Every structure is written in C-alpha cells, then in structure tokens.
XYZ file of C-alpha atoms in Angstrom:
763
model
C 111.257 -25.749 80.829
C 110.108 -26.517 84.185
C 111.025 -30.354 84.964
C 114.853 -28.793 83.162
C 113.999 -25.900 86.049
C 112.968 -27.495 89.086
C 112.575 -31.381 88.922
C 113.797 -33.506 90.785
C 116.422 -34.744 88.352
C 118.238 -31.183 88.470
C 121.579 -31.655 88.682
C 122.182 -28.629 91.211
C 118.280 -30.003 93.255
C 119.420 -33.358 92.847
C 123.317 -32.498 94.407
C 122.935 -30.379 97.529
C 119.176 -32.786 98.761
C 121.506 -36.175 98.530
C 124.343 -34.571 100.213
C 122.327 -33.825 103.448
C 120.875 -36.590 103.294
C 124.675 -38.418 102.806
C 126.048 -36.404 105.198
C 123.096 -36.969 108.186
C 121.727 -40.258 107.442
C 123.053 -42.838 109.845
C 123.068 -45.155 107.491
C 124.769 -43.625 104.672
C 128.381 -43.032 104.216
C 130.408 -40.414 102.274
C 131.244 -43.068 99.807
C 129.988 -44.807 96.778
C 127.269 -47.613 98.286
C 125.268 -44.166 98.835
C 124.927 -44.248 95.053
C 122.209 -47.039 94.728
C 119.361 -45.594 97.385
C 116.805 -43.866 96.202
C 117.969 -39.773 96.065
C 115.843 -37.975 98.944
C 115.869 -35.331 96.282
C 112.739 -37.372 94.690
C 110.753 -37.161 97.797
C 111.580 -33.889 98.581
C 109.819 -32.898 95.271
C 107.020 -35.431 95.421
C 106.150 -33.763 98.712
C 106.156 -30.269 97.261
C 103.648 -31.745 94.140
C 101.923 -33.162 97.116
C 101.409 -29.757 98.447
C 100.775 -27.738 94.928
C 98.490 -30.409 95.313
C 96.378 -29.498 98.255
C 96.622 -25.528 97.184
C 95.172 -25.883 93.838
C 92.515 -28.133 95.184
C 91.466 -26.382 97.240
C 92.211 -22.363 95.535
C 90.297 -24.260 92.350
C 87.400 -25.071 95.711
C 87.587 -21.952 96.933
C 86.579 -20.255 93.426
C 83.419 -22.881 92.305
C 80.953 -20.541 94.812
C 79.024 -17.994 93.546
C 80.363 -14.699 94.336
C 78.276 -11.006 95.235
C 81.239 -9.400 95.639
C 80.562 -8.668 99.963
C 83.132 -8.311 102.546
C 80.401 -8.921 105.334
C 81.371 -9.134 108.935
C 79.243 -10.252 111.793
C 77.811 -8.105 114.487
C 75.618 -9.404 117.200
C 72.487 -10.663 115.328
C 73.230 -9.465 111.930
C 75.562 -8.928 109.530
C 78.181 -5.609 108.051
C 78.739 -5.267 105.208
C 82.987 -3.624 105.555
C 83.489 -3.415 102.092
C 81.359 -4.027 98.036
C 82.428 -4.616 94.721
C 81.757 -6.398 91.950
C 77.617 -7.176 91.627
C 77.243 -5.243 94.919
C 78.891 -1.586 94.119
C 75.440 -0.556 95.099
C 75.550 -1.642 98.652
C 77.343 1.454 100.678
C 79.688 0.242 103.351
C 78.325 0.304 107.161
C 74.431 -1.236 105.566
C 73.042 -3.865 107.586
C 72.198 -7.734 105.495
C 68.284 -8.435 106.212
C 67.567 -11.352 103.586
C 67.915 -12.837 100.504
C 65.688 -13.733 97.649
C 65.801 -15.106 94.885
C 64.411 -12.913 91.516
C 63.700 -13.518 87.911
C 64.798 -11.190 85.451
C 62.780 -8.713 85.337
C 62.858 -8.795 89.361
C 60.039 -10.379 90.662
C 60.102 -12.701 92.883
C 60.502 -15.918 91.881
C 58.060 -17.881 93.110
C 60.054 -21.541 94.015
C 61.848 -19.574 96.280
C 61.061 -17.265 99.592
C 63.127 -14.334 101.262
C 65.466 -16.175 103.306
C 66.512 -13.609 106.138
C 70.542 -13.801 107.280
C 71.965 -13.966 110.834
C 74.630 -13.164 112.254
C 75.322 -16.916 112.931
C 75.898 -17.988 109.270
C 79.104 -16.384 109.168
C 79.583 -18.644 111.989
C 83.637 -20.078 110.684
C 84.211 -23.049 112.515
C 80.238 -24.864 113.256
C 81.703 -27.204 115.806
C 81.346 -24.103 118.993
C 77.553 -23.935 118.657
C 77.160 -27.293 121.148
C 74.992 -30.081 119.316
C 74.463 -32.055 116.348
C 71.019 -30.515 115.766
C 72.367 -26.800 116.132
C 75.129 -28.380 113.805
C 73.475 -30.096 111.271
C 70.690 -27.251 111.314
C 73.402 -25.160 110.097
C 74.590 -27.007 107.116
C 70.829 -26.876 106.238
C 70.179 -23.350 106.675
C 73.947 -22.741 104.548
C 71.742 -25.261 101.437
C 69.257 -23.046 101.384
C 71.736 -19.538 101.110
C 73.507 -21.515 98.689
C 70.751 -22.928 96.288
C 69.234 -18.610 96.428
C 73.273 -17.894 95.219
C 72.257 -20.470 92.589
C 70.299 -18.907 90.817
C 70.955 -16.006 88.037
C 69.420 -12.695 89.756
C 69.164 -12.202 93.605
C 67.512 -9.565 95.845
C 69.489 -7.612 98.796
C 67.541 -6.018 101.190
C 69.677 -4.142 103.485
C 69.190 -1.529 106.275
C 71.821 1.535 106.468
C 71.135 4.738 108.265
C 67.300 3.384 109.300
C 66.226 3.438 105.443
C 65.969 -0.183 104.446
C 66.688 -0.713 101.265
C 66.874 -3.328 98.232
C 69.753 -4.115 95.547
C 68.321 -7.058 92.502
C 72.506 -8.667 91.254
C 73.760 -11.384 89.664
C 76.043 -13.527 91.150
C 79.282 -14.144 89.309
C 82.038 -16.523 89.464
C 84.566 -15.991 92.352
C 87.942 -14.150 91.147
C 90.938 -15.289 92.116
C 92.052 -11.521 94.210
C 88.509 -11.676 96.180
C 89.506 -14.128 98.651
C 90.354 -13.091 101.745
C 93.936 -13.063 103.041
C 92.880 -15.425 105.951
C 92.333 -18.491 103.340
C 96.109 -17.400 102.152
C 97.377 -17.320 105.619
C 95.684 -21.262 105.737
C 97.113 -21.953 102.799
C 101.117 -20.500 103.560
C 100.801 -22.095 106.774
C 100.129 -25.428 105.891
C 102.295 -25.135 102.993
C 105.127 -24.072 104.917
C 104.662 -26.889 107.820
C 104.382 -30.278 105.232
C 108.260 -28.743 103.477
C 109.510 -28.953 106.913
C 108.047 -31.738 107.877
C 109.064 -33.955 104.969
C 111.957 -32.458 105.167
C 113.283 -33.844 107.906
C 111.294 -36.995 107.349
C 113.775 -37.474 104.120
C 116.765 -36.657 105.703
C 116.276 -39.551 108.466
C 114.260 -42.147 106.548
C 114.781 -44.889 108.959
C 114.748 -42.912 112.353
C 110.255 -43.709 113.483
C 110.070 -40.554 115.625
C 111.023 -38.410 111.843
C 109.153 -40.756 110.654
C 105.441 -39.229 112.906
C 106.776 -35.622 112.353
C 106.402 -36.398 108.485
C 103.499 -37.800 108.583
C 102.277 -34.680 110.182
C 103.407 -32.301 107.853
C 101.905 -34.608 105.324
C 98.221 -34.284 107.078
C 98.213 -30.751 108.172
C 96.380 -29.712 105.265
C 94.455 -32.472 104.939
C 92.578 -30.655 108.653
C 94.395 -27.002 107.793
C 93.400 -26.215 104.269
C 89.127 -27.361 104.430
C 88.834 -25.138 107.028
C 90.078 -22.716 104.516
C 87.855 -23.573 101.880
C 84.822 -22.383 104.796
C 86.285 -19.873 106.375
C 86.946 -18.098 103.808
C 83.952 -18.598 101.941
C 81.568 -15.429 101.183
C 78.917 -15.918 102.496
C 77.437 -20.213 102.076
C 78.903 -23.440 100.676
C 76.942 -26.578 99.311
C 75.117 -28.352 102.888
C 76.761 -31.384 101.444
C 80.452 -29.686 100.761
C 80.267 -27.846 103.684
C 79.584 -31.145 106.121
C 82.480 -32.790 103.736
C 85.028 -30.533 104.241
C 84.475 -30.260 107.996
C 84.804 -34.180 108.352
C 88.002 -34.015 106.655
C 89.002 -31.327 108.955
C 88.097 -33.354 111.997
C 89.583 -36.631 110.310
C 92.482 -34.891 109.653
C 93.284 -32.842 112.865
C 92.813 -36.281 114.572
C 95.286 -37.872 112.550
C 97.369 -35.256 112.988
C 97.156 -35.306 116.999
C 98.160 -39.259 116.768
C 100.332 -38.571 114.648
C 102.078 -35.935 117.318
C 101.701 -38.973 119.969
C 103.293 -41.813 118.024
C 106.896 -39.284 117.717
C 106.977 -39.270 121.637
C 106.294 -43.176 121.262
C 109.088 -43.607 118.868
C 111.542 -41.264 119.801
C 113.922 -40.812 121.467
C 113.485 -43.662 122.752
C 111.053 -46.150 120.735
C 108.866 -47.765 123.884
C 106.564 -49.773 121.750
C 107.380 -51.897 118.336
C 106.351 -49.322 115.033
C 103.606 -51.838 114.367
C 101.794 -51.098 118.077
C 102.092 -47.027 116.548
C 98.511 -48.321 114.617
C 96.647 -48.538 117.648
C 96.847 -45.030 118.100
C 95.397 -44.324 115.377
C 92.646 -47.014 115.225
C 91.429 -45.740 118.321
C 90.876 -42.092 117.483
C 89.502 -43.178 114.085
C 86.788 -45.149 115.450
C 86.896 -41.667 117.388
C 86.540 -40.077 114.656
C 83.725 -42.273 113.013
C 81.767 -41.867 116.400
C 81.798 -38.682 115.764
C 80.487 -38.213 112.121
C 77.568 -40.571 112.349
C 76.752 -38.784 115.378
C 76.782 -41.607 118.305
C 78.913 -39.226 120.847
C 76.747 -37.163 123.066
C 77.551 -34.108 121.588
C 80.453 -32.174 119.273
C 82.268 -31.511 121.642
C 82.357 -35.065 123.149
C 82.917 -36.233 119.310
C 85.694 -33.732 118.504
C 87.373 -31.789 121.667
C 87.563 -33.962 123.862
C 89.188 -35.858 121.592
C 92.061 -33.202 120.871
C 92.208 -32.873 124.426
C 92.938 -36.429 125.034
C 95.245 -36.802 122.574
C 97.733 -33.496 123.978
C 96.916 -34.949 126.972
C 98.858 -38.635 125.678
C 100.945 -36.833 124.304
C 102.405 -34.762 127.234
C 102.164 -38.439 129.514
C 104.445 -40.457 126.583
C 106.698 -37.067 126.999
C 107.388 -37.352 130.608
C 107.454 -41.263 130.491
C 110.741 -40.346 127.619
C 111.708 -37.553 129.324
C 112.917 -40.560 132.511
C 113.390 -43.134 130.337
C 117.041 -40.407 128.502
C 117.854 -39.141 132.720
C 121.748 -39.323 131.734
C 121.072 -39.075 128.427
C 121.788 -35.673 127.093
C 122.225 -36.694 123.893
C 118.257 -38.073 124.085
C 117.349 -35.100 126.021
C 118.234 -32.039 123.723
C 116.055 -33.414 121.139
C 113.306 -34.202 123.740
C 113.529 -30.697 125.122
C 113.178 -28.841 122.036
C 109.650 -31.262 120.888
C 109.320 -30.869 124.461
C 108.798 -26.893 124.018
C 107.425 -26.715 120.373
C 104.407 -29.795 120.722
C 103.307 -28.501 123.879
C 103.633 -23.870 122.643
C 101.970 -24.590 118.749
C 99.156 -27.524 119.827
C 98.485 -26.047 123.520
C 98.351 -22.424 122.307
C 96.173 -23.513 119.674
C 93.821 -25.779 121.923
C 94.281 -23.160 124.331
C 92.031 -20.317 122.582
C 90.236 -22.906 120.087
C 89.341 -26.019 121.165
C 89.261 -24.806 125.363
C 87.450 -21.807 124.859
C 84.584 -23.800 122.748
C 84.313 -25.967 125.295
C 84.084 -23.990 127.985
C 83.312 -20.362 126.800
C 86.067 -18.542 128.923
C 87.356 -16.433 125.865
C 85.949 -15.563 122.705
C 87.883 -17.985 120.569
C 89.967 -15.827 117.775
C 89.588 -16.360 114.250
C 90.652 -20.739 113.443
C 92.533 -20.149 110.757
C 94.676 -17.321 112.272
C 94.994 -19.734 115.437
C 96.972 -22.512 112.686
C 99.408 -20.493 112.702
C 101.084 -21.945 116.422
C 101.075 -24.731 114.596
C 104.542 -23.567 113.092
C 106.253 -23.337 115.971
C 105.494 -26.984 116.442
C 108.076 -26.978 112.957
C 109.903 -23.995 113.435
C 111.502 -25.166 116.718
C 112.742 -27.899 115.185
C 114.927 -25.258 112.995
C 115.635 -23.396 116.493
C 116.619 -27.169 117.538
C 119.656 -26.807 115.006
C 121.074 -23.469 116.904
C 122.292 -25.727 119.681
C 121.965 -29.784 119.800
C 121.505 -30.562 115.749
C 118.112 -31.291 116.021
C 117.637 -35.101 114.131
C 120.970 -34.405 113.563
C 120.762 -31.709 110.398
C 123.890 -29.044 110.850
C 123.313 -25.323 110.686
C 123.544 -26.241 107.190
C 120.523 -27.153 106.952
C 119.214 -24.046 108.944
C 121.132 -21.818 106.294
C 118.939 -23.444 103.333
C 115.781 -23.115 104.996
C 116.331 -19.717 105.205
C 118.051 -19.112 101.510
C 114.330 -20.827 100.873
C 112.377 -18.078 102.690
C 114.339 -15.517 100.781
C 112.630 -17.587 97.661
C 110.137 -17.409 98.864
C 109.329 -13.913 99.985
C 110.249 -13.015 96.887
C 107.239 -15.152 94.888
C 105.190 -14.018 97.184
C 105.771 -10.327 96.777
C 105.738 -10.791 93.283
C 102.409 -12.419 93.878
C 101.080 -9.708 95.667
C 101.845 -6.393 93.455
C 100.636 -8.874 90.329
C 97.310 -8.859 92.185
C 96.554 -6.414 94.132
C 98.094 -3.659 91.626
C 98.043 -5.413 88.752
C 100.944 -5.013 87.358
C 102.733 -6.646 84.577
C 104.995 -9.800 85.332
C 108.349 -7.210 84.554
C 108.212 -4.375 86.872
C 106.824 -6.828 89.378
C 109.617 -9.040 89.736
C 112.286 -6.503 90.137
C 110.295 -4.426 93.075
C 109.544 -7.637 94.816
C 113.434 -7.955 94.468
C 114.329 -4.954 95.964
C 112.216 -4.933 98.583
C 113.193 -8.717 99.684
C 116.932 -6.859 98.963
C 116.591 -4.189 101.228
C 114.271 -5.919 103.971
C 114.342 -9.893 103.740
C 117.869 -10.140 103.387
C 119.556 -8.595 106.043
C 116.813 -9.512 108.738
C 117.759 -13.346 107.361
C 121.255 -12.191 107.869
C 120.439 -11.292 111.386
C 118.150 -14.420 112.129
C 121.708 -16.070 111.085
C 123.480 -14.536 113.774
C 121.246 -14.863 116.304
C 120.571 -18.610 115.562
C 122.749 -20.166 113.942
C 125.890 -18.554 115.371
C 126.982 -19.731 119.783
C 126.800 -17.366 121.791
C 129.528 -16.939 124.832
C 133.189 -16.029 125.216
C 134.693 -14.481 121.905
C 138.090 -14.685 120.675
C 139.945 -11.974 122.135
C 138.638 -12.066 125.072
C 140.856 -15.174 125.731
C 144.118 -13.554 123.679
C 145.640 -12.465 127.466
C 144.421 -16.644 128.515
C 146.630 -18.059 126.311
C 149.172 -15.795 126.675
C 149.827 -16.680 129.891
C 149.451 -20.428 128.796
C 152.385 -20.523 126.248
C 154.308 -18.846 128.796
C 154.186 -20.341 131.719
C 157.912 -21.878 133.339
C 156.981 -25.791 132.928
C 154.659 -28.490 130.700
C 152.711 -29.646 133.298
C 152.155 -25.827 134.019
C 151.082 -25.597 130.725
C 149.030 -27.866 130.696
C 146.820 -27.642 133.992
C 145.991 -23.745 132.737
C 145.067 -24.828 129.188
C 142.605 -27.661 130.704
C 141.234 -24.861 133.204
C 140.579 -22.634 129.607
C 138.776 -25.307 128.107
C 136.644 -26.230 131.362
C 136.201 -22.781 131.869
C 134.284 -22.387 127.700
C 132.477 -25.585 127.425
C 131.915 -26.014 131.555
C 132.180 -30.473 130.923
C 131.863 -32.561 132.813
C 134.203 -35.550 131.922
C 137.969 -33.143 130.355
C 140.927 -35.638 130.072
C 143.884 -36.282 127.514
C 143.371 -38.209 124.766
C 146.451 -39.776 123.547
C 145.167 -41.312 121.029
C 143.872 -37.917 118.684
C 146.495 -36.951 116.393
C 143.893 -34.919 113.289
C 145.155 -31.683 113.226
C 141.184 -30.406 113.432
C 138.741 -30.378 117.108
C 136.451 -33.611 115.960
C 132.821 -33.550 117.695
C 132.256 -37.391 118.069
C 129.208 -39.266 119.752
C 126.585 -37.197 118.029
C 127.871 -34.345 119.779
C 128.110 -35.164 122.801
C 131.967 -35.266 123.663
C 134.490 -33.005 121.684
C 138.288 -34.148 121.218
C 141.373 -31.833 121.182
C 143.729 -31.760 118.621
C 147.148 -31.377 119.985
C 148.310 -27.795 120.090
C 151.447 -26.084 121.808
C 153.475 -28.796 122.966
C 149.866 -30.261 124.636
C 148.240 -33.096 125.159
C 145.204 -33.666 123.134
C 141.915 -33.284 125.129
C 138.684 -35.133 125.386
C 135.574 -32.886 126.466
C 132.509 -34.537 127.011
C 129.392 -33.536 128.105
C 129.231 -29.739 128.297
C 126.969 -27.487 130.183
C 127.615 -29.690 132.873
C 125.666 -31.697 130.427
C 122.919 -29.816 129.420
C 123.959 -29.136 126.144
C 125.476 -31.300 122.877
C 128.289 -29.971 121.294
C 128.155 -27.970 118.318
C 130.501 -26.929 114.854
C 130.854 -23.960 116.646
C 131.983 -24.951 119.493
C 134.631 -27.340 116.933
C 135.202 -23.967 114.780
C 135.942 -21.782 117.770
C 138.740 -24.884 119.130
C 140.414 -24.844 116.065
C 141.268 -20.373 116.353
C 142.354 -21.423 119.750
C 144.587 -23.721 119.118
C 145.343 -21.908 116.488
C 145.905 -19.091 118.498
C 148.299 -20.724 121.752
C 150.564 -22.580 118.269
C 150.789 -19.480 117.276
C 151.922 -18.034 121.387
C 153.876 -21.009 122.370
C 156.298 -20.764 118.763
C 156.914 -16.790 119.929
C 158.359 -18.680 122.926
C 160.139 -20.765 121.570
C 161.117 -17.968 119.425
C 161.789 -15.293 122.101
C 163.096 -17.843 124.430
C 165.785 -19.307 121.324
C 167.084 -15.703 121.003
C 167.648 -15.380 125.216
C 169.553 -18.326 125.503
C 171.281 -16.837 122.596
C 172.328 -13.983 124.341
C 172.882 -15.698 127.411
C 175.508 -17.551 126.370
C 177.696 -15.368 124.071
C 177.743 -12.629 127.562
C 178.729 -16.789 129.083
C 181.690 -16.594 127.137
C 182.089 -13.019 126.776
C 182.765 -13.475 130.917
C 184.301 -16.745 130.278
C 187.058 -15.180 128.359
C 187.521 -11.455 129.958
C 186.678 -11.663 133.294
C 187.049 -15.422 133.841
C 190.615 -14.443 132.268
C 191.555 -11.723 134.720
C 190.727 -13.814 137.702
C 192.874 -16.586 136.928
C 195.576 -14.085 137.181
C 194.959 -12.952 139.873
C 195.186 -15.731 141.389
C 198.488 -17.211 140.629
C 199.819 -13.054 141.100
C 197.931 -12.542 144.727
C 200.727 -11.932 146.924
C 198.514 -12.744 150.342
C 196.332 -15.326 150.964
C 193.290 -13.586 151.341
C 193.926 -12.087 147.852
C 193.757 -15.725 146.719
C 191.449 -16.945 148.729
C 188.801 -13.711 147.844
C 189.954 -14.391 144.251
C 189.446 -17.995 144.443
C 185.678 -17.448 145.504
C 185.255 -14.476 142.609
C 186.360 -18.079 140.438
C 183.321 -19.866 141.732
C 180.242 -17.890 142.066
C 181.174 -16.352 138.384
C 181.641 -19.996 137.471
C 177.910 -20.882 139.185
C 176.576 -17.563 136.863
C 178.102 -19.099 133.230
C 176.299 -22.772 134.975
C 172.784 -20.801 134.857
C 173.459 -18.957 132.271
C 173.822 -22.323 130.735
C 170.592 -23.688 131.266
C 170.460 -27.189 131.240
C 169.605 -29.743 133.723
C 172.615 -30.865 135.875
C 171.974 -35.107 137.758
C 172.210 -34.568 141.450
C 174.628 -37.204 141.791
C 176.838 -34.109 139.811
C 175.317 -32.149 141.749
C 176.355 -33.485 145.568
C 179.861 -34.155 143.970
C 180.517 -30.584 143.502
C 179.210 -29.461 146.419
C 181.481 -32.203 148.862
C 183.708 -30.556 146.801
C 183.716 -27.204 147.591
C 183.118 -27.686 150.715
C 186.088 -29.882 150.859
C 188.411 -27.314 149.907
C 187.691 -25.138 151.893
C 187.301 -26.727 155.245
C 190.518 -28.325 154.281
C 192.374 -25.178 153.772
C 190.806 -23.855 156.787
C 191.919 -26.457 158.513
C 187.950 -27.580 159.943
C 187.243 -31.304 159.446
C 184.395 -32.273 157.251
C 181.084 -34.690 157.929
C 178.960 -34.989 154.700
C 175.916 -36.261 154.887
C 174.341 -36.825 151.243
C 172.928 -39.707 149.561
C 174.873 -42.350 147.468
C 173.143 -42.385 144.006
C 170.225 -40.406 144.264
C 167.689 -40.213 140.321
C 166.701 -37.455 139.104
C 168.481 -33.830 137.918
C 167.507 -30.700 139.281
C 167.414 -27.633 138.003
C 170.375 -25.340 136.362
C 168.682 -22.163 138.528
C 167.755 -24.410 141.205
C 171.492 -25.646 142.214
C 172.883 -22.184 142.365
C 170.313 -21.055 144.609
C 171.652 -23.681 146.408
C 175.158 -22.910 145.957
C 175.214 -20.111 146.946
C 173.355 -21.209 150.052
C 175.702 -23.098 151.262
C 178.558 -21.367 150.184
C 177.184 -17.834 152.053
C 176.473 -21.013 154.958
C 180.135 -22.046 154.698
C 181.942 -18.588 154.933
C 180.435 -17.755 157.620
C 180.586 -20.593 160.287
C 184.232 -20.167 159.142
C 184.771 -16.671 159.154
C 182.531 -15.979 162.681
C 182.794 -19.500 164.490
C 185.425 -20.464 163.834
C 184.613 -24.425 164.318
C 186.681 -27.579 164.715
C 184.330 -29.965 163.230
C 181.603 -28.984 160.708
C 178.851 -31.157 159.922
C 176.439 -31.221 156.785
C 173.680 -32.996 155.822
C 171.682 -33.373 152.540
C 168.096 -34.527 152.289
C 166.406 -35.093 149.489
C 162.319 -35.942 149.956
C 159.896 -36.812 146.451
C 158.944 -33.081 146.601
C 161.288 -30.726 148.994
C 164.741 -31.055 149.903
C 166.334 -30.100 153.365
C 170.725 -28.644 153.854
C 171.753 -27.815 157.365
C 175.360 -26.458 157.699
C 175.801 -26.978 161.765
C 179.300 -25.505 163.475
C 180.538 -26.276 166.836
C 182.027 -22.736 167.371
C 181.616 -20.647 170.263
C 177.945 -19.464 169.701
C 176.098 -16.798 170.312
C 172.139 -16.183 170.265
C 171.425 -15.534 166.469
C 168.477 -12.403 167.093
C 171.513 -11.145 168.830
C 172.975 -11.728 165.082
C 173.470 -8.438 162.474
C 172.108 -9.835 159.613
C 174.634 -8.475 156.514
C 174.385 -8.358 152.816
C 175.908 -11.786 152.239
C 172.872 -13.299 155.358
C 170.280 -10.712 152.992
C 171.065 -11.586 149.697
C 170.634 -15.244 150.678
C 167.532 -14.554 152.182
C 165.986 -12.814 148.823
C 167.097 -15.741 146.231
C 165.181 -18.344 148.273
C 161.822 -16.489 148.619
C 162.121 -15.818 144.752
C 161.703 -19.744 145.104
C 159.643 -20.182 147.906
C 162.540 -21.454 150.513
C 162.397 -21.575 154.296
C 164.985 -20.585 155.992
C 165.979 -20.831 159.708
C 169.015 -20.489 162.168
C 169.400 -20.975 165.549
C 171.031 -21.877 167.851
C 170.992 -26.374 169.299
C 170.478 -27.780 172.165
C 174.414 -29.116 172.828
C 175.511 -25.761 171.450
C 175.836 -25.997 167.894
C 174.449 -23.356 165.426
C 172.355 -24.704 162.799
C 171.649 -23.139 159.258
C 168.587 -25.116 157.870
C 167.229 -24.861 154.263
C 164.018 -25.981 153.291
C 163.709 -25.874 148.871
C 160.553 -27.091 147.485
C 161.776 -29.310 143.761
C 159.000 -27.370 141.907
C 159.772 -26.099 138.663
C 162.144 -23.657 137.968
C 160.522 -20.102 138.005
C 159.821 -18.675 134.550
C 163.265 -16.217 133.827
C 160.588 -13.784 130.892
C 157.339 -11.891 132.402
C 155.008 -11.474 129.957
C 152.212 -8.825 130.776
C 148.076 -9.270 130.099
C 145.956 -6.586 131.167
C-alpha cells in the first residue's frame, strides 16, 4: 500500500515531477522523445528514501543509550537537574548532580567501579571548542567511563539540594523516543528539508554542474548534521569510540559540504574550470580532514575551524571571479546574486556564531543544533530566487509545490506532536492537526505566496487612464509613442523596439527572462523589451500575465474608440446631407434670384463656406494637388470678378495628402485674406505664394493697394476668427507692410497630425 501511494510509480507523483523536468530542463522538449529519458521522479524518491534512512539511523543511534530520565543543564562547574521522570523521579528539579557510581542490586557500591564525579564539561555539545587534541581525547575517555557506569544494571546518583547531599539508586532503561529533546528533532528537520530542496533542484537541472554541486550539498547535509544531532542530543554520555566516530563523520561532512559550496561557484553561472578539476577541491579538504582525525594538525582550530573558514574564503573568491566574468550578463548575475546572498548569509552566520567564536572566544557560541538552522537560509534563498529571477529556470509552479509540500509536512508534524506529547490516538490527532493547519498554516501560506510570488509595482487599475489616453491619441504615431512610453515606465528596459516579426497573440518571455515580446494590440505594432529595471532583473511570468491584461485592456479601449468614431462619422454624414439638401438648395436659389451683385457675391461666399464645412465633415484626406487646384480656382474667380490681376506661385506636382480639417483651416484663412485685400486694399495685383516644406506650410498673400500701418488697423471678426482657428493648429499669422509698400499676410502652419475631434477626460 505504501508503494502504491508514495512510490515513484505513482502516476500523480511521476506526472508532476516529469512535467517540471520537461518544462525546465534545457535539454528537454514537450515531445514524445522525453519519455525515453529516465523519470526524474525516481531520483526524487531516492533522495526522499535517503533522507528517511538517515533519520531512522539517527533516531536508532540516539535510542541505544541507557536512559536515566533526567534533563540536565550545565551551570558553571556543575550539572543542574532541570526535570526528572521515569527512573529518576526521586531527584528533584533544581538539584545539583555531584557524582555517579555503579552499585549492586542490593545498593552497595560495585567493587570494580569507583565513583565518578560529574562536571559541567561532560555536557559539552561540540568537543572542538576545547582547544587541544589532548583535551578532546580526554573528553572522549571520560565519556567512555561515564557510559560504562550507565551500562551497569544499577547506578547510584549523588546529588545536592538545599545544602543537603542525598543519593538515589536508579535502574537505567531504554531511552523512549519521547525523551529525545527538541534540539534533536530540529536538527533532523533542518537537514531533511535542506537535503530534499537541494536534490529537487538537481533533479530539475541534472546536466548543470552548478545544480549538481548544489544537490551534493543536500546529500552531505545529513552527513554532518545528524551525527551532531546524536551527540548533542545525548542525555549524559556516549561510548567514547562512537563519539569519536560521530565527531569525525561530522567533520568530514562539514568539509565536503564546504567544498561543494566552493565547487558551485566554480561551475555556476559560468564554468571556471573543467568539471574534472573540481575533484582537486575535494581531494585537498579530504587530506585536511585526515590530518585532523589523525591528530597531525597543530590544534583543532587549525585542523577543523581554519579549514571551514578557508572554504568560506574560497567560495567568496570564486564568487568574486564569477561576478567579474558576468559583467553585462544580468541573467548570470541574477542567479549569482541570489546564490551569494543565501550562501553568505547562511554559512556566514554559522561560521560567525560557531566557528569564529570558538576560535577567538569573542562570544559564547549558541547551541550548534540551532545554528544548523542558518543553513536553511541557503536553501530558502533558492526558493526566494524564484520570486524574481527564476533561478535554475524554476518557475512559480515550483514555489507553489514547495508551499503545498510545507502544508503536508505541517500536518504530519502537528499530528506527530499530538501523538507523542499528548498521547492522543491517531484519529483525533489527525483531525486536530488538519484543523490547526487549516486555521494557521494555509492562511500563512497564502500570505507568503502573495508576498513572494506576485510581482510588485503598478496595478492594472492605476494604468487604465493611461491606456484610454493611448487609445484616443490623434494619430497612430502618437499612439505608438505613448504605448512605448508606458512600457518604459512600467518595466524600465534598457532596450525597447518594435517587433514586426512577432505574431503570437500572447506575451512571450525569451532568452531565459532577458527579454519580453509584447503582442500587437489596438492596431499598434508588437514590441520587444530587453533587460528590465535597467538590467537589474529578469522578466517573470507575472510580467507576461500583466502585459497580456494590459494589451487586452488596450484592445477594448481601441474598440470603444472605433465605435465612437464610427458613430461620430455617421452623425456627421447625416448632418452634411441635411445641410447640403436644405441649406445648399436655399443658397443656390438665392444666387439665381438675387437682384444685386453684392447679394449674389454674398450668397456665393456662403456657398463656398458651406462646401468647405461639408468637406471637413466628410473627413477624407485630400491630395495636395487637388487642394492647390481648388484654392487657385477660387482665388482666380474672385480676382477676375474684382478686376484684379492674380499672380499664383505653388508647387506644380506636390506629393502626399492633406487632412480635411487642415485644408479647411488653410482655405478659410486664404479666403479671409483675399476678402480683406479686395475689400480694404483696392489692389491692382494680388500675389499668392504657397511653399511646402517637410514639416510646415508657408502661405503669403500680398497686395499692392494703398496701405496703412498694420498696428493702426482695427481687427474685425473675420481676422479674429482666423487667428483663433489657426492657434488650434499651432499656426502663426503675421500682417505687415513690406519695404516696397505692399501689404502681406503671412501664414506659417505646422503639418503635424490634425488634432483629435474627441476629448477624453481622465482623472
């Protein structure tokens, strides 16, 4: 039943892990060829089995020692009883243990075993702090001596409480699992968690030497943590040879753990040496360990602590080299930054509080078992790297899996706690653990997911006014500029350019997060963004999701604008038809029935103004050649009617088109200028010149009639209306007297896109 539910052949287990491997391994693709590869779920299950085996071995070794039922703490030179149970319930809490002696079943002293005084030094958690090999070997000898007494059937405890010395004879028993201290379980939990996370990363990136070395650190974690859990969680003593072996294994695992860390920086993100040369690092520190075990080093500080500090310095040196080599490569620096932070914080705190304090004696070291928790900074740092940089190309699905795994482990942990601590049965304990985790863990998990997996920054509702403003820009070029400016404001990329070859409907992350392709939307071109945050981070899946929502919003805004403009065009056409049929017909009737030339001219002028207005409402672009022809024809007809000679100067075959509203404003200005010249100037000749430039138009109307200075003119309604219309287009109107006595009206009009006919108010 166990293999069917948790084994590597379970379809759900295999499917989830294989999916992660296929998605994030650089050598794999989502094709049938990947099925020929060895399922990574088997490797994960092997790592899980390895972790369980080390836990079982550690628990078994801790339960083999005789148990007195005492919880003891060192106080200066003595041992103080914190709590007593089982065989030693007669010893009160707060008593001071003085000595230990083997006795016969009758309570008399055993003839072959002398009394052994107890010292606070017997409870030292890590023998390395003693300073010399002689002291360490003497400590192991005392441990063997005390253990030999505990192995006897009966033991007499001599203790002192309230100034009264008493003795109690106890019978050591097998140590129950409930007697293992919290420190012991903490070390096991930390080592198993670190091991599984590291192996998980390695399984997803099996061909990456950096990931391989990281996986190796996970396998080595229990090697040095669990032996320490055995001897730091002892009640009073262990066999001397066993203590020595566990201590040596702890040293070997620690040195190989540090060597693997250095190898990570030698291999990731860029290989500094060939993989085979990584063996030199392990070989050197194996020899260093052997010198420490054989007592060839001058002192434990040189044999062990100095080796660990050296590994730390080597890792920092390799990291510095990697940092220099990854200059200009934010993808490499992203992963390197998270590695440096997590490795230096986790290992640095451990070395500072355990190794350095032991060597220099600055501070009393904290319990080594709890100091192992600092190594979780290393492994949790990898998970935090998933938040922004997708370290080892793991995506947020992996972080979600880790959180769900944490939920499952929380349920199991609470269940075990209730069974062991409160002696509950399995059924009520499971129900209570589910309730506790549901009430506490899962809300915390959701909060953690929101904090770590969601991209901080602008919210979509904050950008809605900007999106609407883009949709209602007066021209396509203005829309493109505003859209790119918005993307720059959101992502601050080093490079942003159009991507005409990108045709997918959804945003796509490329180059491992270095670039993001934004699909075409709202009639705008696709865009390609590179190096977000000025090259300080990578694009994430949250960025792609955010862009997809933004483009959808822009498409909707563009459709709303199109619908509004279609409605406006239809309404303009209806009004134009009504004006043509009603007003135009009446003006035409007035022209034919007018009794005086002045009334006829007035009606014709009104008809021309009506025609100009209707052309504007038609909203079609007009070729420059047609516009110039219309203006010349009207000017020629009016000059002929007034008996004035016309001199016309304009390009013969101009290219391009003119917006209907721009044609209207120029036409009205030209018409008003001709009217003023004919009405007030009484000229003999009217000189009109039109000059087209790349970005503006110059129109000049000169007449040779008698003139007064322009500053003495009274500006009428026509000239004021002309100025007002021209100002809307950024045009400049000048009226002046030329040196030859002629009067000139000069119009300078930028040929920028016409202003929008729709006004959008945004908050």
